[in-house]
mmCIF file of C-alpha atoms in Angstrom:
data_model
loop_
_atom_site.group_PDB
_atom_site.id
_atom_site.type_symbol
_atom_site.label_atom_id
_atom_site.label_comp_id
_atom_site.label_asym_id
_atom_site.label_seq_id
_atom_site.Cartn_x
_atom_site.Cartn_y
_atom_site.Cartn_z
ATOM 1 C CA MET A 1 -45.629 12.448 -49.178
ATOM 2 C CA LEU A 2 -42.434 10.468 -49.478
ATOM 3 C CA ARG A 3 -43.307 6.810 -48.459
ATOM 4 C CA ILE A 4 -40.064 4.296 -47.603
ATOM 5 C CA SER A 5 -41.524 1.261 -48.304
ATOM 6 C CA LEU A 6 -38.910 -1.388 -48.713
ATOM 7 C CA LEU A 7 -40.467 -3.801 -46.346
ATOM 8 C CA ARG A 8 -44.049 -4.344 -44.550
ATOM 9 C CA ILE A 9 -44.183 -5.614 -41.228
ATOM 10 C CA SER A 10 -47.443 -6.395 -38.986
ATOM 11 C CA LEU A 11 -47.386 -5.854 -35.792
ATOM 12 C CA PRO A 12 -48.052 -8.489 -33.262
ATOM 13 C CA CYS A 13 -51.456 -7.108 -32.113
ATOM 14 C CA SER A 14 -54.010 -8.278 -34.494
ATOM 15 C CA SER A 15 -55.962 -4.708 -34.455
ATOM 16 C CA SER A 16 -52.253 -3.100 -35.114
ATOM 17 C CA PRO A 17 -52.027 -1.244 -38.372
ATOM 18 C CA ILE A 18 -49.374 -2.233 -41.302
ATOM 19 C CA LEU A 19 -46.255 -0.245 -41.144
ATOM 20 C CA ASN A 20 -43.721 0.372 -43.968
ATOM 21 C CA PHE A 21 -40.367 0.213 -42.392
ATOM 22 C CA SER A 22 -36.650 0.166 -43.685
ATOM 23 C CA GLN A 23 -34.758 -2.673 -43.223
ATOM 24 C CA SER A 24 -32.331 -0.830 -41.168
ATOM 25 C CA HIS A 25 -34.995 -0.249 -38.626
ATOM 26 C CA LEU A 26 -34.610 -3.730 -37.337
ATOM 27 C CA HIS A 27 -31.315 -3.984 -35.963
ATOM 28 C CA SER A 28 -30.035 -1.140 -34.015
ATOM 29 C CA LYS A 29 -26.367 -1.509 -35.562
ATOM 30 C CA LEU A 30 -27.743 -0.955 -38.703
ATOM 31 C CA ARG A 31 -29.793 2.122 -37.947
ATOM 32 C CA PRO A 32 -28.886 5.070 -39.694
ATOM 33 C CA GLN A 33 -29.043 8.351 -37.577
ATOM 34 C CA ALA A 34 -32.004 9.702 -39.404
ATOM 35 C CA MET A 35 -35.080 7.615 -39.959
ATOM 36 C CA ALA A 36 -38.327 7.842 -41.240
ATOM 37 C CA TYR A 37 -41.863 5.704 -41.871
ATOM 38 C CA THR A 38 -45.363 6.278 -42.585
ATOM 39 C CA THR A 39 -48.417 4.809 -40.660
ATOM 40 C CA SER A 40 -50.733 3.065 -43.411
ATOM 41 C CA SER A 41 -53.757 4.654 -42.457
ATOM 42 C CA HIS A 42 -56.797 5.480 -44.525
ATOM 43 C CA ASN A 43 -56.588 8.676 -43.103
ATOM 44 C CA ASN A 44 -52.947 9.871 -43.428
ATOM 45 C CA ASN A 45 -53.311 12.190 -46.374
ATOM 46 C CA LYS A 46 -53.147 15.089 -43.715
ATOM 47 C CA LEU A 47 -50.025 14.290 -41.478
ATOM 48 C CA LEU A 48 -46.565 14.093 -42.419
ATOM 49 C CA PHE A 49 -44.717 11.826 -39.972
ATOM 50 C CA ARG A 50 -41.142 11.213 -39.423
ATOM 51 C CA GLN A 51 -39.017 9.511 -36.675
ATOM 52 C CA LEU A 52 -35.579 10.743 -36.114
ATOM 53 C CA PHE A 53 -32.766 9.048 -34.330
ATOM 54 C CA GLU A 54 -29.935 10.415 -32.188
ATOM 55 C CA LYS A 55 -27.411 8.062 -31.492
ATOM 56 C CA GLU A 56 -25.281 9.282 -28.549
ATOM 57 C CA SER A 57 -28.171 9.211 -26.116
ATOM 58 C CA SER A 58 -30.303 6.599 -28.432
ATOM 59 C CA THR A 59 -33.009 9.269 -28.270
ATOM 60 C CA TYR A 60 -36.194 9.996 -30.881
ATOM 61 C CA THR A 61 -37.172 13.058 -32.272
ATOM 62 C CA TYR A 62 -40.431 12.913 -33.991
ATOM 63 C CA LEU A 63 -41.488 16.015 -36.513
ATOM 64 C CA LEU A 64 -45.254 16.043 -37.299
ATOM 65 C CA ALA A 65 -46.514 18.460 -39.844
ATOM 66 C CA ASP A 66 -50.336 18.803 -41.437
ATOM 67 C CA VAL A 67 -49.467 18.963 -45.367
ATOM 68 C CA SER A 68 -52.739 19.107 -46.214
ATOM 69 C CA HIS A 69 -52.942 22.861 -44.884
ATOM 70 C CA PRO A 70 -51.788 25.807 -46.961
ATOM 71 C CA ASP A 71 -48.977 26.503 -44.467
ATOM 72 C CA LYS A 72 -48.071 23.040 -43.991
ATOM 73 C CA PRO A 73 -47.038 23.709 -40.151
ATOM 74 C CA ALA A 74 -45.249 21.457 -38.371
ATOM 75 C CA LEU A 75 -43.779 20.811 -34.646
ATOM 76 C CA LEU A 76 -40.705 18.662 -33.388
ATOM 77 C CA ILE A 77 -41.080 16.789 -30.330
ATOM 78 C CA ASP A 78 -37.897 16.177 -28.010
ATOM 79 C CA PRO A 79 -35.219 17.382 -29.914
ATOM 80 C CA VAL A 80 -31.738 16.952 -29.440
ATOM 81 C CA ASP A 81 -29.238 19.697 -29.644
ATOM 82 C CA ARG A 82 -26.583 17.541 -31.355
ATOM 83 C CA THR A 83 -28.933 16.624 -34.082
ATOM 84 C CA VAL A 84 -30.945 20.558 -34.659
ATOM 85 C CA GLU A 85 -28.948 20.986 -37.956
ATOM 86 C CA ARG A 86 -30.014 17.458 -39.458
ATOM 87 C CA ASP A 87 -33.627 18.291 -38.164
ATOM 88 C CA LEU A 88 -34.162 21.685 -39.577
ATOM 89 C CA THR A 89 -32.614 20.521 -42.885
ATOM 90 C CA LEU A 90 -35.204 18.019 -43.188
ATOM 91 C CA VAL A 91 -37.955 20.478 -42.338
ATOM 92 C CA LYS A 92 -36.659 23.186 -45.184
ATOM 93 C CA GLU A 93 -36.440 20.004 -47.916
ATOM 94 C CA LEU A 94 -39.846 19.122 -47.092
ATOM 95 C CA GLY A 95 -41.392 22.587 -47.320
ATOM 96 C CA LEU A 96 -42.802 23.300 -43.810
ATOM 97 C CA LYS A 97 -43.350 25.769 -41.347
ATOM 98 C CA LEU A 98 -41.665 25.083 -37.844
ATOM 99 C CA ILE A 99 -44.267 26.360 -34.901
ATOM 100 C CA TYR A 100 -43.619 24.260 -32.087
ATOM 101 C CA ALA A 101 -40.271 22.319 -30.663
ATOM 102 C CA MET A 102 -41.515 20.540 -27.844
ATOM 103 C CA ASN A 103 -40.027 18.315 -25.001
ATOM 104 C CA THR A 104 -41.826 15.558 -23.037
ATOM 105 C CA HIS A 105 -39.965 16.329 -19.975
ATOM 106 C CA VAL A 106 -36.678 17.535 -18.995
ATOM 107 C CA HIS A 107 -33.916 15.537 -19.928
ATOM 108 C CA ALA A 108 -30.968 14.235 -18.227
ATOM 109 C CA ASP A 109 -29.402 12.289 -20.385
ATOM 110 C CA HIS A 110 -29.031 14.990 -23.549
ATOM 111 C CA VAL A 111 -29.383 18.904 -23.796
ATOM 112 C CA THR A 112 -32.655 19.918 -25.677
ATOM 113 C CA GLY A 113 -32.526 21.451 -28.621
ATOM 114 C CA THR A 114 -35.230 23.867 -28.033
ATOM 115 C CA GLY A 115 -32.973 26.910 -27.245
ATOM 116 C CA LEU A 116 -31.071 26.433 -29.993
ATOM 117 C CA ILE A 117 -34.190 25.617 -32.525
ATOM 118 C CA LYS A 118 -35.402 29.183 -31.289
ATOM 119 C CA THR A 119 -32.065 30.969 -32.153
ATOM 120 C CA LYS A 120 -32.265 29.419 -35.781
ATOM 121 C CA VAL A 121 -36.048 29.951 -36.744
ATOM 122 C CA PRO A 122 -37.788 32.878 -35.393
ATOM 123 C CA GLY A 123 -41.104 32.481 -33.949
ATOM 124 C CA VAL A 124 -40.562 28.861 -32.921
ATOM 125 C CA LYS A 125 -42.408 28.566 -29.572
ATOM 126 C CA SER A 126 -40.681 26.320 -27.016
ATOM 127 C CA VAL A 127 -43.565 23.768 -25.128
ATOM 128 C CA ILE A 128 -43.131 21.741 -21.973
ATOM 129 C CA SER A 129 -45.653 21.247 -18.988
ATOM 130 C CA LYS A 130 -45.986 23.498 -16.155
ATOM 131 C CA ALA A 131 -45.291 20.773 -13.670
ATOM 132 C CA SER A 132 -41.425 20.870 -14.787
ATOM 133 C CA SER A 133 -40.976 24.178 -13.262
ATOM 134 C CA SER A 134 -38.941 25.177 -16.542
ATOM 135 C CA LYS A 135 -39.222 28.194 -18.608
ATOM 136 C CA ALA A 136 -40.581 27.803 -21.916
ATOM 137 C CA ASP A 137 -42.838 30.230 -24.440
ATOM 138 C CA VAL A 138 -45.726 27.779 -23.980
ATOM 139 C CA LEU A 139 -46.371 25.990 -20.546
ATOM 140 C CA ILE A 140 -49.202 23.445 -21.075
ATOM 141 C CA GLU A 141 -51.552 21.007 -18.209
ATOM 142 C CA ALA A 142 -53.557 17.910 -18.828
ATOM 143 C CA GLY A 143 -56.239 18.401 -21.221
ATOM 144 C CA ASP A 144 -54.382 21.083 -23.146
ATOM 145 C CA LYS A 145 -54.307 20.837 -26.721
ATOM 146 C CA ILE A 146 -51.292 21.300 -29.415
ATOM 147 C CA HIS A 147 -52.753 22.456 -33.269
ATOM 148 C CA ILE A 148 -50.797 22.606 -36.316
ATOM 149 C CA GLY A 149 -53.585 22.870 -39.157
ATOM 150 C CA ASP A 150 -56.228 21.330 -38.811
ATOM 151 C CA LEU A 151 -54.685 18.403 -36.546
ATOM 152 C CA PHE A 152 -53.746 18.494 -32.870
ATOM 153 C CA LEU A 153 -52.166 16.507 -29.662
ATOM 154 C CA GLU A 154 -53.731 16.208 -26.871
ATOM 155 C CA VAL A 155 -51.901 16.682 -23.413
ATOM 156 C CA ARG A 156 -51.867 13.661 -20.591
ATOM 157 C CA PRO A 157 -49.947 14.281 -17.655
ATOM 158 C CA THR A 158 -48.063 10.832 -17.171
ATOM 159 C CA PRO A 159 -45.250 11.824 -14.037
ATOM 160 C CA GLY A 160 -43.285 9.224 -12.367
ATOM 161 C CA HIS A 161 -40.021 9.356 -14.501
ATOM 162 C CA THR A 162 -39.914 12.957 -13.604
ATOM 163 C CA LEU A 163 -42.854 15.522 -11.950
ATOM 164 C CA GLY A 164 -43.348 17.087 -15.573
ATOM 165 C CA CYS A 165 -43.599 13.852 -17.384
ATOM 166 C CA ILE A 166 -46.494 14.343 -20.027
ATOM 167 C CA THR A 167 -47.436 12.056 -23.149
ATOM 168 C CA TYR A 168 -48.631 13.732 -26.739
ATOM 169 C CA VAL A 169 -51.593 11.974 -28.121
ATOM 170 C CA THR A 170 -53.123 12.861 -31.424
ATOM 171 C CA GLY A 171 -56.614 13.755 -31.570
ATOM 172 C CA ASP A 172 -59.296 11.557 -31.360
ATOM 173 C CA GLY A 173 -62.405 11.990 -34.583
ATOM 174 C CA PRO A 174 -62.700 11.591 -37.701
ATOM 175 C CA ASP A 175 -60.768 14.378 -39.134
ATOM 176 C CA GLN A 176 -57.774 13.217 -37.223
ATOM 177 C CA PRO A 177 -54.906 10.015 -38.479
ATOM 178 C CA GLN A 178 -56.004 6.864 -37.072
ATOM 179 C CA PRO A 179 -54.847 4.567 -35.302
ATOM 180 C CA ARG A 180 -54.098 7.346 -32.473
ATOM 181 C CA MET A 181 -49.985 8.103 -31.974
ATOM 182 C CA ALA A 182 -49.003 8.616 -28.261
ATOM 183 C CA PHE A 183 -45.692 10.241 -27.776
ATOM 184 C CA THR A 184 -44.699 9.176 -24.234
ATOM 185 C CA GLY A 185 -41.387 10.483 -23.504
ATOM 186 C CA ASP A 186 -39.671 8.133 -20.839
ATOM 187 C CA ALA A 187 -42.586 7.117 -18.903
ATOM 188 C CA LEU A 188 -43.714 4.210 -21.126
ATOM 189 C CA LEU A 189 -40.727 2.762 -23.713
ATOM 190 C CA ILE A 190 -40.788 -0.077 -25.923
ATOM 191 C CA ARG A 191 -40.926 -3.118 -23.049
ATOM 192 C CA GLY A 192 -39.796 -0.727 -20.623
ATOM 193 C CA CYS A 193 -39.926 2.476 -18.828
ATOM 194 C CA GLY A 194 -38.108 5.614 -17.624
ATOM 195 C CA ARG A 195 -35.835 5.176 -13.827
ATOM 196 C CA THR A 196 -37.543 6.693 -11.109
ATOM 197 C CA ASP A 197 -34.510 6.924 -8.831
ATOM 198 C CA PHE A 198 -34.116 11.184 -9.575
ATOM 199 C CA GLN A 199 -35.830 14.265 -10.391
ATOM 200 C CA GLY A 200 -38.772 13.906 -8.541
ATOM 201 C CA GLY A 201 -39.198 10.278 -10.068
ATOM 202 C CA SER A 202 -41.759 7.993 -8.095
ATOM 203 C CA SER A 203 -42.344 4.189 -9.074
ATOM 204 C CA LEU A 204 -46.098 4.082 -8.057
ATOM 205 C CA GLN A 205 -46.675 7.520 -9.563
ATOM 206 C CA LEU A 206 -45.293 5.948 -12.840
ATOM 207 C CA TYR A 207 -47.605 3.014 -12.954
ATOM 208 C CA LYS A 208 -50.814 4.516 -12.084
ATOM 209 C CA SER A 209 -49.477 7.459 -14.943
ATOM 210 C CA VAL A 210 -49.057 4.694 -17.551
ATOM 211 C CA HIS A 211 -52.232 2.432 -16.507
ATOM 212 C CA SER A 212 -54.380 5.599 -16.307
ATOM 213 C CA GLN A 213 -53.442 7.967 -18.747
ATOM 214 C CA ILE A 214 -51.896 5.565 -21.825
ATOM 215 C CA PHE A 215 -53.241 2.112 -21.160
ATOM 216 C CA THR A 216 -56.664 3.678 -21.316
ATOM 217 C CA LEU A 217 -56.223 4.684 -24.843
ATOM 218 C CA PRO A 218 -57.487 2.104 -27.774
ATOM 219 C CA LYS A 219 -55.305 -0.850 -28.445
ATOM 220 C CA ASP A 220 -54.460 -0.033 -31.822
ATOM 221 C CA THR A 221 -52.721 3.304 -30.462
ATOM 222 C CA LEU A 222 -49.300 3.349 -31.337
ATOM 223 C CA ILE A 223 -46.809 3.888 -28.883
ATOM 224 C CA TYR A 224 -43.556 6.050 -29.723
ATOM 225 C CA PRO A 225 -40.930 6.630 -26.597
ATOM 226 C CA ALA A 226 -38.235 8.973 -26.026
ATOM 227 C CA HIS A 227 -35.427 6.297 -26.190
ATOM 228 C CA ASP A 228 -34.973 2.715 -27.149
ATOM 229 C CA TYR A 229 -31.966 0.800 -26.648
ATOM 230 C CA LYS A 230 -32.599 -2.383 -28.403
ATOM 231 C CA GLY A 231 -33.388 -1.509 -31.947
ATOM 232 C CA PHE A 232 -37.093 -1.171 -31.708
ATOM 233 C CA THR A 233 -38.867 1.592 -33.187
ATOM 234 C CA VAL A 234 -42.669 1.527 -32.462
ATOM 235 C CA SER A 235 -45.274 -0.618 -30.228
ATOM 236 C CA THR A 236 -49.053 -0.487 -29.322
ATOM 237 C CA VAL A 237 -50.891 0.054 -26.363
ATOM 238 C CA GLY A 238 -51.959 -3.752 -26.560
ATOM 239 C CA GLU A 239 -48.624 -5.114 -26.920
ATOM 240 C CA GLU A 240 -47.043 -3.157 -23.887
ATOM 241 C CA MET A 241 -49.992 -4.181 -21.752
ATOM 242 C CA LEU A 242 -49.349 -7.872 -22.590
ATOM 243 C CA TYR A 243 -45.682 -8.016 -23.185
ATOM 244 C CA ASN A 244 -44.237 -4.869 -21.103
ATOM 245 C CA PRO A 245 -42.297 -7.056 -18.316
ATOM 246 C CA ARG A 246 -42.361 -4.152 -15.869
ATOM 247 C CA LEU A 247 -45.649 -2.624 -16.136
ATOM 248 C CA THR A 248 -47.873 -5.748 -16.531
ATOM 249 C CA LYS A 249 -47.308 -6.517 -12.744
ATOM 250 C CA ASP A 250 -48.859 -5.477 -10.094
ATOM 251 C CA GLU A 251 -48.170 -2.114 -8.040
ATOM 252 C CA GLU A 252 -45.689 -3.845 -5.251
ATOM 253 C CA GLY A 253 -44.309 -5.865 -7.799
ATOM 254 C CA PHE A 254 -43.592 -2.950 -10.162
ATOM 255 C CA LYS A 255 -41.684 -0.937 -7.469
ATOM 256 C CA ASN A 256 -39.839 -3.876 -6.554
ATOM 257 C CA ILE A 257 -38.496 -3.865 -10.032
ATOM 258 C CA MET A 258 -37.483 -0.165 -10.362
ATOM 259 C CA GLU A 259 -36.103 0.061 -6.520
ATOM 260 C CA ASN A 260 -33.359 -2.806 -7.816
ATOM 261 C CA LEU A 261 -32.182 -1.647 -11.128
ATOM 262 C CA ASN A 262 -28.998 -0.475 -9.634
ATOM 263 C CA LEU A 263 -28.660 2.013 -13.008
ATOM 264 C CA SER A 264 -25.728 4.203 -13.540
ATOM 265 C CA TYR A 265 -25.272 7.483 -13.249
ATOM 266 C CA PRO A 266 -26.469 9.343 -16.427
ATOM 267 C CA LYS A 267 -23.439 10.694 -18.079
ATOM 268 C CA MET A 268 -25.002 13.776 -19.410
ATOM 269 C CA ILE A 269 -26.880 14.946 -16.666
ATOM 270 C CA ASP A 270 -24.451 17.458 -15.163
ATOM 271 C CA ILE A 271 -24.554 19.203 -18.544
ATOM 272 C CA ALA A 272 -28.308 18.473 -19.553
ATOM 273 C CA LEU A 273 -29.553 19.594 -16.074
ATOM 274 C CA ARG A 274 -27.689 23.230 -16.522
ATOM 275 C CA PRO A 275 -29.866 26.468 -16.662
ATOM 276 C CA ARG A 276 -29.593 27.574 -20.513
ATOM 277 C CA GLN A 277 -29.788 30.853 -21.894
ATOM 278 C CA THR A 278 -30.157 32.063 -25.600
ATOM 279 C CA ARG A 279 -30.890 34.995 -27.735
ATOM 280 C CA SER A 280 -34.165 35.656 -29.373
ATOM 281 C CA GLY A 281 -34.450 39.278 -30.521
ATOM 282 C CA GLN A 282 -34.724 40.473 -26.816
ATOM 283 C CA LYS A 283 -32.107 40.278 -23.945
ATOM 284 C CA LYS A 284 -31.062 36.922 -22.683
ATOM 285 C CA ARG A 285 -33.696 34.629 -22.031
ATOM 286 C CA VAL A 286 -34.066 31.277 -20.412
ATOM 287 C CA PHE A 287 -35.535 29.030 -22.393
ATOM 288 C CA PHE A 288 -35.288 25.700 -21.116
ATOM 289 C CA ARG A 289 -33.710 25.294 -17.031
ATOM 290 C CA ALA A 290 -33.425 22.018 -14.973
ATOM 291 C CA THR A 291 -35.918 20.560 -12.887
ATOM 292 C CA ASN A 292 -33.056 19.836 -10.273
ATOM 293 C CA PRO A 293 -30.715 23.382 -10.969
ATOM 294 C CA PRO A 294 -27.615 23.530 -9.428
ATOM 295 C CA ASN A 295 -27.304 22.901 -5.269
ATOM 296 C CA VAL A 296 -30.394 20.609 -5.359
ATOM 297 C CA LYS A 297 -29.696 17.199 -4.516
ATOM 298 C CA LEU A 298 -30.219 14.599 -6.626
ATOM 299 C CA GLN A 299 -30.706 11.099 -4.943
ATOM 300 C CA PHE A 300 -29.573 7.969 -6.811
ATOM 301 C CA GLY A 301 -30.351 5.145 -4.540
ATOM 302 C CA ARG A 302 -28.377 5.600 -1.334
ATOM 303 C CA ALA A 303 -25.962 7.918 -2.581
ATOM 304 C CA MET A 304 -26.590 12.293 -2.402
ATOM 305 C CA TYR A 305 -25.117 13.811 -4.861
ATOM 306 C CA PHE A 306 -24.604 18.033 -5.128
ATOM 307 C CA ALA A 307 -23.551 19.214 -8.891
ATOM 308 C CA ASP A 308 -21.798 21.954 -7.836
ATOM 309 C CA GLN A 309 -19.554 20.124 -5.384
ATOM 310 C CA ARG A 310 -18.817 17.909 -7.548
ATOM 311 C CA VAL A 311 -17.018 19.756 -10.131
ATOM 312 C CA ALA A 312 -15.469 22.012 -6.688
ATOM 313 C CA ALA A 313 -14.120 18.791 -5.564
ATOM 314 C CA LYS A 314 -12.529 17.757 -9.145
ATOM 315 C CA ASN A 315 -10.993 21.295 -9.383
ATOM 316 C CA LEU A 316 -9.801 21.208 -5.534
ATOM 317 C CA LEU A 317 -8.189 17.841 -6.246
ATOM 318 C CA LEU A 318 -6.396 18.861 -9.335
ATOM 319 C CA ALA A 319 -4.753 21.918 -7.935
ATOM 320 C CA TYR A 320 -3.589 19.543 -5.008
ATOM 321 C CA TRP A 321 -1.842 17.307 -7.529
ATOM 322 C CA LEU A 322 -0.156 20.159 -9.272
ATOM 323 C CA LEU A 323 1.214 21.586 -5.920
ATOM 324 C CA VAL A 324 2.497 18.315 -5.334
ATOM 325 C CA ALA A 325 4.260 18.513 -8.830
ATOM 326 C CA VAL A 326 5.735 21.532 -8.453
ATOM 327 C CA LEU A 327 6.856 20.686 -5.127
ATOM 328 C CA SER A 328 8.706 17.522 -6.379
ATOM 329 C CA LEU A 329 10.161 19.046 -9.050
ATOM 330 C CA LYS A 330 11.782 21.898 -6.412
ATOM 331 C CA TYR A 331 12.816 19.532 -4.183
ATOM 332 C CA SER A 332 14.668 17.081 -6.538
ATOM 333 C CA GLU A 333 16.683 19.943 -8.227
ATOM 334 C CA ASN A 334 17.665 20.727 -4.457
#
């Protein structure tokens, strides 16, 4: 397994493992588009792990594989359409067999790469939670396990950011990598969490999800979120229980914070939440559908928004100004 070991940094939590980082991880401005490191663990000879970055939406994609298995089966978590070629090139270079393309939830800030991957790699199965009301080859629920070789991920429901959010956690056992790893999507970010003001979000539900499904994991469990905007790459359960400025509050305090964030409208949501279609040797089939399809209200604070109506309004306004321009030219000639 390839190791990048230019700089060794110990995490603040006393029970945390030592991680091998490249220096470019320390500052977001210096981060390359693709990043990778492996955990220093007595049991990591099975697991190949890469953390990859998409800069436009600040999204992390994760590649995991069992390299001790003859087939070297692999999976991708939260792939982005813009970086599918990069991800598949890496899979090929490492000699892996991609089995699953998985999402932690329906994303509003980027377009998932799942459907595109399926057109390029026959046999890959898309995975998302059943609660997301989306289409995929495998719809998962609480307690399900995703296997790659002798390794597996547990499925933990963590709704609140969206109704269908899930967290993938590496298995617990002597034959599984230690410390454990939790891929939390937008439910738990490093020193933060996902917004709760749209897509069926609920601040109280998110609070309960994180505390019951993530903070109950061992404190040295590594936290890998779907996004980071400050240059962080990894945390631990213990760190977030101590230092997360939102989730260390009580329920009411957390709810008050989330209701007063005044966040802007996600710039990619109009595209990301459209139904997407692709081909896989069959007739057209929807592999990824938005939780909020067209004509469904999306609430942002006090504003109500209809996706289709907004596009129609823009087109109507454009037609109006074109008409004004034509009439102006006509009258000026007279």
